[in-house]
Tab-separated table of C-alpha atoms in Angstrom:
chain	number	residue	atom	x	y	z
A	27	UNK	CA	11.262	-0.886	14.037
A	28	UNK	CA	10.632	1.809	11.772
A	29	UNK	CA	13.153	4.432	13.076
A	30	UNK	CA	14.359	4.466	9.253
A	31	UNK	CA	11.447	5.474	7.528
A	32	UNK	CA	10.182	7.830	9.949
A	33	UNK	CA	14.195	10.063	8.784
A	34	UNK	CA	12.954	9.870	5.876
A	35	UNK	CA	9.735	11.294	6.174
A	36	UNK	CA	12.144	13.919	8.640
A	37	UNK	CA	13.614	14.586	5.799
A	38	UNK	CA	10.520	15.085	3.166
A	39	UNK	CA	8.528	16.848	5.325
A	40	UNK	CA	11.781	19.727	5.854
A	41	UNK	CA	12.157	19.670	2.218
A	42	UNK	CA	7.852	21.089	2.249
A	43	UNK	CA	4.789	19.674	0.779
A	44	UNK	CA	5.514	20.856	-2.788
A	45	UNK	CA	8.595	19.828	-3.758
A	46	UNK	CA	8.479	16.463	-5.113
A	47	UNK	CA	9.443	15.333	-8.377
A	48	UNK	CA	8.832	12.863	-10.426
A	49	UNK	CA	10.636	9.415	-9.327
A	50	UNK	CA	12.967	8.479	-12.441
A	51	UNK	CA	12.885	5.110	-11.749
A	52	UNK	CA	10.221	1.797	-10.145
A	53	UNK	CA	6.927	1.219	-10.305
A	54	UNK	CA	6.411	5.278	-9.936
A	55	UNK	CA	8.667	6.473	-12.511
A	56	UNK	CA	7.305	9.657	-13.624
A	57	UNK	CA	3.869	9.367	-11.873
A	58	UNK	CA	3.857	12.968	-9.795
A	59	UNK	CA	3.434	16.766	-11.056
A	60	UNK	CA	6.521	18.664	-9.827
A	61	UNK	CA	4.294	20.953	-7.265
A	62	UNK	CA	5.348	24.689	-6.215
A	63	UNK	CA	6.865	24.845	-2.505
A	64	UNK	CA	4.045	26.451	-1.909
A	65	UNK	CA	0.307	27.226	-2.394
A	66	UNK	CA	-0.175	30.276	-4.246
A	67	UNK	CA	-2.632	33.325	-2.486
A	68	UNK	CA	-5.230	33.104	-4.304
A	69	UNK	CA	-6.361	29.177	-4.296
A	70	UNK	CA	-9.152	28.795	-3.002
A	71	UNK	CA	-9.792	25.244	-4.759
A	72	UNK	CA	-8.336	21.923	-5.029
A	73	UNK	CA	-7.199	19.773	-7.068
A	74	UNK	CA	-10.377	18.646	-9.490
A	75	UNK	CA	-12.184	15.953	-8.235
A	76	UNK	CA	-12.597	15.237	-11.584
A	77	UNK	CA	-8.549	13.910	-12.704
A	78	UNK	CA	-8.007	10.968	-12.429
A	79	UNK	CA	-6.761	10.002	-9.083
A	80	UNK	CA	-3.284	9.880	-7.971
A	81	UNK	CA	-3.005	6.699	-6.158
A	82	UNK	CA	0.349	7.749	-3.698
A	83	UNK	CA	2.281	4.731	-1.977
A	84	UNK	CA	4.930	5.626	0.961
A	85	UNK	CA	8.107	6.384	-2.349
A	86	UNK	CA	7.051	9.136	-3.149
A	87	UNK	CA	10.147	11.387	-3.612
A	88	UNK	CA	12.604	10.005	-6.753
A	89	UNK	CA	15.278	10.470	-3.793
A	90	UNK	CA	13.918	8.881	-1.403
A	91	UNK	CA	13.851	5.251	-2.448
A	92	UNK	CA	13.381	4.584	1.200
A	93	UNK	CA	9.901	6.197	2.461
A	94	UNK	CA	8.795	4.212	0.510
A	95	UNK	CA	8.188	0.494	1.278
A	96	UNK	CA	6.402	1.246	4.364
A	97	UNK	CA	9.106	-1.372	4.297
A	98	UNK	CA	9.852	-4.884	2.408
A	99	UNK	CA	9.919	-7.285	5.019
A	100	UNK	CA	11.460	-10.776	6.160
A	101	UNK	CA	9.906	-12.384	8.518
A	102	UNK	CA	10.546	-15.836	9.781
A	103	UNK	CA	7.451	-17.504	8.727
A	104	UNK	CA	6.013	-14.656	9.694
A	105	UNK	CA	6.013	-13.863	13.031
A	106	UNK	CA	9.247	-13.245	15.120
A	107	UNK	CA	12.325	-12.927	13.482
A	108	UNK	CA	14.141	-9.933	12.411
A	109	UNK	CA	12.580	-7.472	10.272
A	110	UNK	CA	15.128	-5.963	7.301
A	111	UNK	CA	13.334	-2.619	5.009
A	112	UNK	CA	15.024	-3.648	1.619
A	113	UNK	CA	15.428	-0.799	0.478
A	114	UNK	CA	16.403	2.874	0.881
A	115	UNK	CA	18.294	2.464	4.456
A	116	UNK	CA	18.533	-1.459	4.411
A	117	UNK	CA	18.265	-0.864	8.597
A	118	UNK	CA	17.406	-3.628	10.638
A	119	UNK	CA	13.669	-4.189	11.986
A	120	UNK	CA	12.919	-5.015	15.842
A	121	UNK	CA	13.926	-7.614	17.059
A	122	UNK	CA	10.720	-8.197	19.555
A	123	UNK	CA	8.572	-7.092	17.207
A	124	UNK	CA	9.115	-7.676	13.194
A	125	UNK	CA	9.023	-4.420	11.858
A	126	UNK	CA	5.791	-5.190	9.894
A	127	UNK	CA	2.976	-4.075	7.184
A	128	UNK	CA	0.217	-5.935	5.308
A	129	UNK	CA	-4.134	-6.302	4.145
A	130	UNK	CA	-6.040	-2.987	3.947
A	131	UNK	CA	-8.242	0.350	5.352
A	132	UNK	CA	-9.633	2.841	4.940
A	133	UNK	CA	-10.053	6.433	6.484
A	134	UNK	CA	-10.264	10.044	5.298
A	135	UNK	CA	-8.612	13.088	6.103
A	136	UNK	CA	-11.123	16.146	6.323
A	137	UNK	CA	-10.174	20.077	5.154
A	138	UNK	CA	-12.147	21.547	8.196
A	139	UNK	CA	-14.122	25.284	8.460
A	140	UNK	CA	-10.833	26.969	9.933
A	141	UNK	CA	-8.731	25.209	7.246
A	142	UNK	CA	-7.115	22.669	9.299
A	143	UNK	CA	-6.697	19.248	8.526
A	144	UNK	CA	-7.823	16.393	10.866
A	145	UNK	CA	-7.751	12.505	11.162
A	146	UNK	CA	-10.720	11.122	12.463
A	147	UNK	CA	-10.431	8.686	15.104
A	148	UNK	CA	-7.351	6.768	13.158
A	149	UNK	CA	-6.244	4.250	16.637
A	150	UNK	CA	-9.702	2.439	15.782
A	151	UNK	CA	-8.819	2.130	12.314
A	152	UNK	CA	-4.599	1.439	13.163
A	153	UNK	CA	-6.137	-1.962	15.882
A	154	UNK	CA	-8.624	-3.147	13.194
A	155	UNK	CA	-5.568	-3.678	10.852
A	156	UNK	CA	-3.409	-4.943	13.660
A	157	UNK	CA	-6.308	-7.960	14.786
A	158	UNK	CA	-6.336	-8.589	10.670
A	159	UNK	CA	-2.704	-8.749	9.453
A	160	UNK	CA	-2.819	-11.181	12.894
A	161	UNK	CA	-6.170	-13.706	11.160
A	162	UNK	CA	-4.985	-13.551	7.961
A	163	UNK	CA	-0.720	-14.570	10.142
A	164	UNK	CA	1.107	-11.990	9.211
A	165	UNK	CA	3.576	-10.307	10.478
A	166	UNK	CA	2.323	-7.512	13.723
A	167	UNK	CA	3.175	-3.864	13.849
A	168	UNK	CA	4.184	-1.209	15.219
A	169	UNK	CA	0.266	0.771	15.091
A	170	UNK	CA	1.592	4.134	16.794
A	171	UNK	CA	4.377	3.949	14.064
A	172	UNK	CA	2.449	3.706	10.902
A	173	UNK	CA	-0.075	6.327	12.788
A	174	UNK	CA	1.879	8.064	12.649
A	175	UNK	CA	3.544	7.936	9.259
A	176	UNK	CA	0.883	7.714	7.692
A	177	UNK	CA	0.181	11.838	9.471
A	178	UNK	CA	3.361	12.267	7.630
A	179	UNK	CA	2.567	11.460	4.633
A	180	UNK	CA	-1.126	13.384	4.945
A	181	UNK	CA	0.669	16.230	5.556
A	182	UNK	CA	3.457	16.110	2.592
A	183	UNK	CA	0.044	15.463	0.458
A	184	UNK	CA	-1.414	18.056	1.941
A	185	UNK	CA	-2.652	19.877	-1.518
A	186	UNK	CA	-4.827	17.568	-2.008
A	187	UNK	CA	-7.192	17.384	0.924
A	188	UNK	CA	-10.263	19.333	-0.900
A	189	UNK	CA	-10.449	22.578	-0.164
A	190	UNK	CA	-14.364	21.885	1.106
A	191	UNK	CA	-16.702	20.805	3.613
A	192	UNK	CA	-17.859	18.053	1.022
A	193	UNK	CA	-15.024	16.467	0.380
A	194	UNK	CA	-12.101	14.434	1.402
A	195	UNK	CA	-8.614	12.383	0.915
A	196	UNK	CA	-9.170	8.880	1.387
A	197	UNK	CA	-5.871	6.863	2.741
A	198	UNK	CA	-5.979	3.695	1.636
A	199	UNK	CA	-3.206	2.033	3.993
A	200	UNK	CA	-2.375	-1.885	2.820
A	201	UNK	CA	-0.469	-4.764	3.750
A	202	UNK	CA	0.449	-7.487	1.192
A	203	UNK	CA	1.897	-10.397	1.610
A	204	UNK	CA	4.841	-10.102	-1.257
A	205	UNK	CA	6.206	-14.056	-0.821
A	206	UNK	CA	7.772	-14.985	-4.287
A	207	UNK	CA	7.134	-18.382	-5.101
A	208	UNK	CA	3.266	-20.527	-5.348
A	209	UNK	CA	1.544	-21.994	-2.625
A	210	UNK	CA	-0.382	-21.879	1.102
A	211	UNK	CA	1.087	-20.894	3.635
A	212	UNK	CA	2.310	-17.627	6.670
A	213	UNK	CA	4.062	-15.545	3.776
A	214	UNK	CA	8.130	-14.855	4.931
A	215	UNK	CA	7.967	-11.073	2.818
A	216	UNK	CA	5.363	-9.228	3.065
A	217	UNK	CA	4.615	-4.632	1.905
A	218	UNK	CA	2.475	-2.157	3.423
A	219	UNK	CA	1.744	0.706	1.238
A	220	UNK	CA	-1.193	3.987	1.549
A	221	UNK	CA	-2.723	5.147	-1.190
A	222	UNK	CA	-4.459	8.375	-1.084
A	223	UNK	CA	-7.272	10.178	-3.519
A	224	UNK	CA	-9.398	13.198	-3.170
A	225	UNK	CA	-12.653	11.467	-3.100
A	226	UNK	CA	-16.014	13.657	-3.159
A	227	UNK	CA	-19.594	13.265	-1.578
A	228	UNK	CA	-21.142	10.312	-1.424
A	229	UNK	CA	-24.699	11.486	-2.469
A	230	UNK	CA	-23.764	13.309	-5.923
A	231	UNK	CA	-27.623	15.367	-5.898
A	232	UNK	CA	-25.697	16.710	-2.540
A	233	UNK	CA	-29.608	15.145	-0.662
A	234	UNK	CA	-29.562	12.993	1.675
A	235	UNK	CA	-31.462	10.225	-0.761
A	236	UNK	CA	-31.978	6.630	0.322
A	237	UNK	CA	-30.669	3.602	-1.247
A	238	UNK	CA	-32.849	0.091	-2.056
A	239	UNK	CA	-31.635	-3.285	-0.598
A	240	UNK	CA	-31.786	-7.446	-2.302
A	241	UNK	CA	-32.003	-9.831	0.165
A	242	UNK	CA	-31.633	-13.013	-1.441
A	243	UNK	CA	-30.176	-16.031	1.537
A	244	UNK	CA	-27.828	-18.216	-2.294
A	245	UNK	CA	-25.427	-15.052	-0.332
A	246	UNK	CA	-23.219	-15.152	2.528
A	247	UNK	CA	-20.723	-12.612	3.132
A	248	UNK	CA	-19.609	-13.883	5.652
A	249	UNK	CA	-20.044	-17.147	8.670
A	250	UNK	CA	-18.888	-18.441	11.584
A	251	UNK	CA	-15.417	-19.086	12.444
A	252	UNK	CA	-14.648	-16.881	9.029
A	253	UNK	CA	-12.843	-13.836	8.260
A	254	UNK	CA	-16.439	-11.641	8.533
A	255	UNK	CA	-14.553	-9.110	11.276
A	256	UNK	CA	-11.932	-8.597	9.070
A	257	UNK	CA	-10.892	-5.874	6.880
A	258	UNK	CA	-9.938	-8.364	4.062
A	259	UNK	CA	-9.520	-7.758	0.205
A	260	UNK	CA	-11.508	-11.017	0.124
A	261	UNK	CA	-14.877	-10.632	1.613
A	262	UNK	CA	-15.477	-7.470	-1.253
A	263	UNK	CA	-14.313	-9.548	-4.067
A	264	UNK	CA	-16.906	-12.267	-3.278
A	265	UNK	CA	-19.470	-10.052	-2.589
A	266	UNK	CA	-19.364	-8.696	-6.569
A	267	UNK	CA	-21.980	-10.883	-7.775
A	268	UNK	CA	-24.291	-10.674	-5.651
A	269	UNK	CA	-23.712	-6.850	-6.078
A	270	UNK	CA	-24.507	-6.966	-9.681
A	271	UNK	CA	-27.632	-9.782	-9.523
A	272	UNK	CA	-29.193	-7.287	-7.084
A	273	UNK	CA	-27.958	-4.032	-9.817
A	274	UNK	CA	-29.386	-6.412	-11.680
A	275	UNK	CA	-32.469	-6.911	-9.826
A	276	UNK	CA	-33.047	-3.250	-9.659
A	277	UNK	CA	-31.364	-2.300	-6.661
A	278	UNK	CA	-28.836	-0.915	-5.216
A	279	UNK	CA	-26.741	-2.654	-2.540
A	280	UNK	CA	-27.128	-5.710	-0.677
A	281	UNK	CA	-28.899	-6.823	2.228
A	282	UNK	CA	-27.057	-10.028	3.506
A	283	UNK	CA	-28.281	-12.348	5.062
A	284	UNK	CA	-27.282	-15.776	7.456
A	285	UNK	CA	-28.607	-18.862	8.784
A	286	UNK	CA	-31.698	-20.078	7.973
A	287	UNK	CA	-33.844	-18.312	9.660
A	288	UNK	CA	-32.394	-14.620	7.631
A	289	UNK	CA	-30.570	-13.019	10.784
A	290	UNK	CA	-30.050	-9.408	8.949
A	291	UNK	CA	-26.486	-9.000	8.817
A	292	UNK	CA	-24.751	-5.883	7.207
A	293	UNK	CA	-26.062	-3.809	4.391
A	294	UNK	CA	-23.335	-3.452	1.033
A	295	UNK	CA	-20.307	-2.949	2.811
A	296	UNK	CA	-22.134	-0.404	6.029
A	297	UNK	CA	-22.948	-1.659	8.849
A	298	UNK	CA	-26.966	-1.656	9.717
A	299	UNK	CA	-29.483	-0.038	11.729
A	300	UNK	CA	-32.565	-0.503	12.508
A	301	UNK	CA	-34.267	2.826	15.316
A	302	UNK	CA	-38.238	0.770	15.504
A	303	UNK	CA	-40.232	0.230	18.892
A	304	UNK	CA	-39.233	-3.423	20.045
A	305	UNK	CA	-41.241	-5.654	20.979
A	306	UNK	CA	-41.354	-4.694	24.857
A	307	UNK	CA	-42.087	-1.285	23.703
A	308	UNK	CA	-39.332	0.236	23.556
A	309	UNK	CA	-37.905	3.445	21.735
A	310	UNK	CA	-34.345	0.938	20.652
A	311	UNK	CA	-31.719	1.702	18.008
A	312	UNK	CA	-30.016	-1.631	16.731
A	313	UNK	CA	-27.502	-3.336	15.565
A	314	UNK	CA	-26.412	-6.615	15.021
A	315	UNK	CA	-23.468	-8.003	17.548
A	316	UNK	CA	-19.616	-7.894	16.830
A	317	UNK	CA	-20.245	-11.733	16.382
A	318	UNK	CA	-17.354	-12.888	14.041
A	319	UNK	CA	-19.070	-12.164	11.221
A	320	UNK	CA	-19.680	-8.310	11.397
A	321	UNK	CA	-16.737	-5.314	10.342
A	322	UNK	CA	-16.689	-3.233	13.450
A	323	UNK	CA	-17.249	-0.635	11.521
A	324	UNK	CA	-15.895	2.796	13.103
A	325	UNK	CA	-18.598	4.757	11.774
A	326	UNK	CA	-20.504	1.867	13.321
A	327	UNK	CA	-18.918	2.314	17.026
A	328	UNK	CA	-19.618	6.098	16.624
A	329	UNK	CA	-22.440	6.623	16.604
A	330	UNK	CA	-23.042	3.854	19.379
A	331	UNK	CA	-20.975	6.340	21.154
A	332	UNK	CA	-23.250	8.737	20.904
A	333	UNK	CA	-26.255	7.008	21.051
A	334	UNK	CA	-25.625	5.917	24.693
A	335	UNK	CA	-24.325	9.650	25.582
A	336	UNK	CA	-27.208	11.013	24.564
A	337	UNK	CA	-28.942	8.411	26.798
A	338	UNK	CA	-32.325	9.498	24.758
A	339	UNK	CA	-33.385	5.672	23.711
A	340	UNK	CA	-32.694	1.818	24.273
A	341	UNK	CA	-29.388	1.588	22.599
A	342	UNK	CA	-28.931	-2.398	21.793
A	343	UNK	CA	-26.539	-4.926	19.713
A	344	UNK	CA	-28.737	-7.767	18.863
A	345	UNK	CA	-29.536	-10.306	16.788
A	346	UNK	CA	-32.656	-8.853	13.584
A	347	UNK	CA	-33.930	-11.330	11.802
A	348	UNK	CA	-36.437	-10.717	8.419
A	349	UNK	CA	-39.474	-12.136	10.099
A	350	UNK	CA	-38.600	-8.954	13.044
A	351	UNK	CA	-38.821	-5.906	10.983
A	352	UNK	CA	-41.651	-7.591	8.416
A	353	UNK	CA	-43.927	-7.906	12.422
A	354	UNK	CA	-42.861	-4.664	13.245
A	355	UNK	CA	-43.807	-2.756	9.508
A	356	UNK	CA	-47.113	-4.901	10.145
A	357	UNK	CA	-47.008	-2.908	13.707
A	358	UNK	CA	-45.704	0.535	12.716
A	359	UNK	CA	-43.141	-0.468	14.489
A	360	UNK	CA	-39.797	0.587	12.442
A	361	UNK	CA	-39.093	4.279	12.230
A	362	UNK	CA	-35.863	4.123	10.283
A	363	UNK	CA	-33.117	1.949	8.864
A	364	UNK	CA	-29.451	3.331	7.667
A	365	UNK	CA	-26.375	1.594	6.832
A	366	UNK	CA	-22.743	3.196	8.037
A	367	UNK	CA	-19.904	3.714	7.196
A	368	UNK	CA	-16.934	5.559	6.079
A	369	UNK	CA	-18.262	7.029	2.838
A	370	UNK	CA	-21.166	8.373	3.461
A	371	UNK	CA	-21.939	8.541	7.030
A	372	UNK	CA	-25.385	7.050	7.330
A	373	UNK	CA	-27.346	6.545	4.310
A	374	UNK	CA	-30.894	5.434	4.608
A	375	UNK	CA	-32.979	2.693	3.100
A	376	UNK	CA	-36.133	3.121	1.254
A	377	UNK	CA	-37.062	-0.876	0.210
A	378	UNK	CA	-36.069	-3.994	0.809
A	379	UNK	CA	-36.363	-6.994	-2.496
A	380	UNK	CA	-37.601	-9.773	-0.881
A	381	UNK	CA	-39.204	-13.794	-1.810
A	382	UNK	CA	-39.766	-11.320	-4.519
A	383	UNK	CA	-41.428	-8.198	-3.341
A	384	UNK	CA	-40.796	-5.162	-2.376
A	385	UNK	CA	-40.615	-4.587	1.021
A	386	UNK	CA	-41.071	-0.303	2.099
A	387	UNK	CA	-39.567	1.608	4.882
A	388	UNK	CA	-40.414	4.582	5.864
A	389	UNK	CA	-37.206	5.928	6.483
A	390	UNK	CA	-37.640	9.139	4.537
A	391	UNK	CA	-41.703	9.369	5.927
A	392	UNK	CA	-39.936	9.898	8.769
A	393	UNK	CA	-37.581	12.176	7.839
A	394	UNK	CA	-34.929	10.507	8.808
A	395	UNK	CA	-34.385	12.522	11.636
A	396	UNK	CA	-32.235	10.074	13.571
A	397	UNK	CA	-29.795	9.423	10.909
A	398	UNK	CA	-30.110	12.743	9.665
A	399	UNK	CA	-29.027	13.904	13.401
A	400	UNK	CA	-25.666	11.876	13.402
A	401	UNK	CA	-24.606	12.630	10.163
A	402	UNK	CA	-24.821	15.758	11.029
A	403	UNK	CA	-23.017	15.828	14.519
A	404	UNK	CA	-20.181	13.160	12.462
A	405	UNK	CA	-19.754	16.160	10.117
A	406	UNK	CA	-19.114	19.117	12.355
A	407	UNK	CA	-16.712	16.981	14.098
A	408	UNK	CA	-15.079	15.487	11.019
A	409	UNK	CA	-14.615	19.336	9.827
A	410	UNK	CA	-13.944	21.217	12.388
A	411	UNK	CA	-17.477	23.046	13.519
A	412	UNK	CA	-17.010	20.580	17.390
A	413	UNK	CA	-14.226	20.512	18.333
A	414	UNK	CA	-13.888	17.117	19.976
A	415	UNK	CA	-10.885	14.257	20.150
A	416	UNK	CA	-12.175	12.432	18.137
A	417	UNK	CA	-10.021	13.876	16.112
A	418	UNK	CA	-6.758	14.596	15.239
A	419	UNK	CA	-5.613	17.904	14.187
A	420	UNK	CA	-2.771	17.464	10.848
A	421	UNK	CA	-2.061	21.420	10.194
């Protein structure tokens, strides 16, 4: 299906990670500097994070235009017909599975303490992107091939992976319809491209800072039967107005509520965890279930996996309401609340503005011990301080 793309990537790799020249044509013309063929021996720092990020789609080299498009394709009604790669090789795609691609994902490449570059559980991202594509009636694609292409791309641009254990290279696979018409229908053409950008630490001060949340049921992030469990741009674009109102009210993020009972769902763009003593007197780590309105976060899954492995307290995927939370706070049963996501890994919560009143969450007073433990464990794996089959080592 993507053999043409993979062949051009292999040719690019043969030229080496630093041999790209500015593209002389197309939307990427002049976008990339001519980099040296190898990193100078004395160099110990990455390209400056303060510089403008260099978004890169796969069309990165002028003579290798076909390495571009992870391919713009034809697919009859967006489903099952032959695909043709429009740029470069022009070779046809698979007749069984559309030589595909569309939506977006988010993952990172980390340079470890051993200078090796690692991806962290990227197959979970591929699985989620595939499910999102199906929900959006976009062409399905070979998840293994996409992951292989991303690995080759990161190898080509390995010098952009920061030489730091507090920074990383953000990877944004994006899958969009490119139908040359107006109307509401399945796309017959789609384009997959991948953006790369170095990113610094989530907490700029270097400390584990908690966030305050604004909870107002007049806005909802997702609803039953919708696309809240998919990684789609529409889910994020529609959240911006509420985020602005949260800031206007002196809060940093939105706590998304759902239903008449004000179920707690997500925090901003993060999944949510509550570490508490539940109604039955049990020590419990709880997070809302994947019922169709919750995004199945990769970090969320990692936290659940770790907690199950530790076996030190009850681990539940269950519904939580604002009444549950306020009652537990009154009974001094709440230990920690935190969000989880690719950007921050974990982010403690300190306050919630709800119905005009500020509700204090004693996460930091309790030492944020669980959140800190999870953060340390996951970053140790990501940066190679601890070996794990959750990572793929690229170099």
